[in-house]
Amino acid sequence: MQAIEVTQIQWNKSATEQLLGQGLGRLPHAMLLVGPAGVGKTVFAEELARLLLCESIAPDLTACGQCQACTWLNAGNHPDFRRVEPDSDDEAEDGASEKVGEKGKKRSQRIIRIDRIRELEPFIFVGSHRHGNRVVLITEAEAMNPAAANALLKILEEPPSSVYFILASSRQKTLLPTVRSRCRIIPFGAPDVAAATAWLARAGLDGHAARYLNLAGGAPIRVAQWNEQGHLVPIDALVDSLISPPADPIALAARWDALLKSEALFRTENLVEGVQRWLFDLAQERMTGEIRYHGGWPRPKGVQSLSLNALLAAWRDINQFRRSARHPLNQLLFLENLAAHFLRGLRPATP
């Protein structure tokens, strides 16, 4: 994804004021940026790291972008900066990237292991190369396994005065409470629809892209990432199949199977989640007349004639499919079973 400047993200000004309102000298040495995915936490963390390492800070507390430190950081080789991100099981074993797995290959959970944290100890407890600050940025901090989290906790108990830890997490409640207690928590939120739509327009997406905001939890950066990854086309194709599905589950499953085979980055778990969200919207529309996820798409006809009990039963049943969606034994049979449950949820209400 193309680089995003923190100045482009106007809806998180409160985080800037909270951290920098009293100057860099009052910054805590451990900060935990929390909030939904796609609202700019990592962009903010990167800019904060840049500011802490810059050797010619501007009066408005922004990095100069031109000093030796900024040049090194831009090139990805600053000696006083470390970035820790999750590895997949496959990466840990053989160095293979898991972002696009082979068909039929079980995808592994992304994890930060204890070795990644232990590797930080020489960096933290030996002097700075530039005789200034050192910064550790941990993205997806919730991916630390218990051993890694405990190793980090020991470091956070007595960090050197010139070392700053910036953690970003979309699921802070899964972090060790003791890790959270040693950080200043900075909340990030999603913007309102107008601000999100304006940001998407500045990012080069047309007004049509705003239809995906509810699916993305209101996070415009997530929508932009989906666009770059090619997710928006299969999302539209899936929704089209749900608006007017064929009555035969085998035909519907074949349509889904073709979609998955044509879109390498759109996976079975994405499809299952999309089906379940569609059923949720149908049930909510049936009960309240409102929808949560698919406000930007045409609505199917006859929603009020559907059986609410059947919709809710299908929604609950599909929870079982989410457990095995990453590695179905037979993808087509899996999809046929999923389609059958979905279509049973569309039964009309009995008089």
mmCIF file of N, CA and C in Angstrom, residues 104 106 268 324-335:
data_model
loop_
_atom_site.group_PDB
_atom_site.id
_atom_site.type_symbol
_atom_site.label_atom_id
_atom_site.label_comp_id
_atom_site.label_asym_id
_atom_site.label_seq_id
_atom_site.Cartn_x
_atom_site.Cartn_y
_atom_site.Cartn_z
ATOM 1 N N GLY A 104 -5.092 -25.381 -0.874
ATOM 2 C CA GLY A 104 -5.105 -26.604 -0.107
ATOM 3 C C GLY A 104 -4.105 -26.634 1.016
ATOM 4 N N LYS A 106 -2.652 -25.545 4.538
ATOM 5 C CA LYS A 106 -3.159 -24.974 5.771
ATOM 6 C C LYS A 106 -2.381 -23.717 6.116
ATOM 7 N N THR A 268 -11.594 -18.776 1.699
ATOM 8 C CA THR A 268 -12.834 -19.405 2.148
ATOM 9 C C THR A 268 -13.359 -18.747 3.411
ATOM 10 N N SER A 324 -13.762 -24.347 10.496
ATOM 11 C CA SER A 324 -12.994 -25.165 9.542
ATOM 12 C C SER A 324 -12.804 -24.481 8.200
ATOM 13 N N ALA A 325 -13.134 -23.183 8.114
ATOM 14 C CA ALA A 325 -13.074 -22.493 6.826
ATOM 15 C C ALA A 325 -11.648 -22.372 6.295
ATOM 16 N N ARG A 326 -10.658 -22.343 7.162
ATOM 17 C CA ARG A 326 -9.274 -22.164 6.698
ATOM 18 C C ARG A 326 -8.723 -23.402 6.018
ATOM 19 N N HIS A 327 -9.243 -24.563 6.372
ATOM 20 C CA HIS A 327 -8.686 -25.787 5.788
ATOM 21 C C HIS A 327 -9.766 -26.854 5.630
ATOM 22 N N PRO A 328 -10.766 -26.588 4.768
ATOM 23 C CA PRO A 328 -11.774 -27.628 4.527
ATOM 24 C C PRO A 328 -11.151 -28.836 3.841
ATOM 25 N N LEU A 329 -11.623 -30.021 4.203
ATOM 26 C CA LEU A 329 -11.067 -31.233 3.601
ATOM 27 C C LEU A 329 -11.399 -31.309 2.116
ATOM 28 N N ASN A 330 -12.596 -30.869 1.765
ATOM 29 C CA ASN A 330 -13.015 -30.833 0.364
ATOM 30 C C ASN A 330 -13.747 -29.514 0.161
ATOM 31 N N GLN A 331 -13.132 -28.590 -0.567
ATOM 32 C CA GLN A 331 -13.688 -27.241 -0.644
ATOM 33 C C GLN A 331 -15.084 -27.220 -1.263
ATOM 34 N N LEU A 332 -15.304 -27.980 -2.331
ATOM 35 C CA LEU A 332 -16.604 -27.925 -2.995
ATOM 36 C C LEU A 332 -17.707 -28.492 -2.106
ATOM 37 N N LEU A 333 -17.440 -29.614 -1.434
ATOM 38 C CA LEU A 333 -18.436 -30.172 -0.518
ATOM 39 C C LEU A 333 -18.705 -29.214 0.637
ATOM 40 N N PHE A 334 -17.657 -28.580 1.120
ATOM 41 C CA PHE A 334 -17.806 -27.581 2.181
ATOM 42 C C PHE A 334 -18.736 -26.459 1.722
ATOM 43 N N LEU A 335 -18.519 -25.962 0.507
ATOM 44 C CA LEU A 335 -19.328 -24.858 -0.010
ATOM 45 C C LEU A 335 -20.770 -25.292 -0.266
#
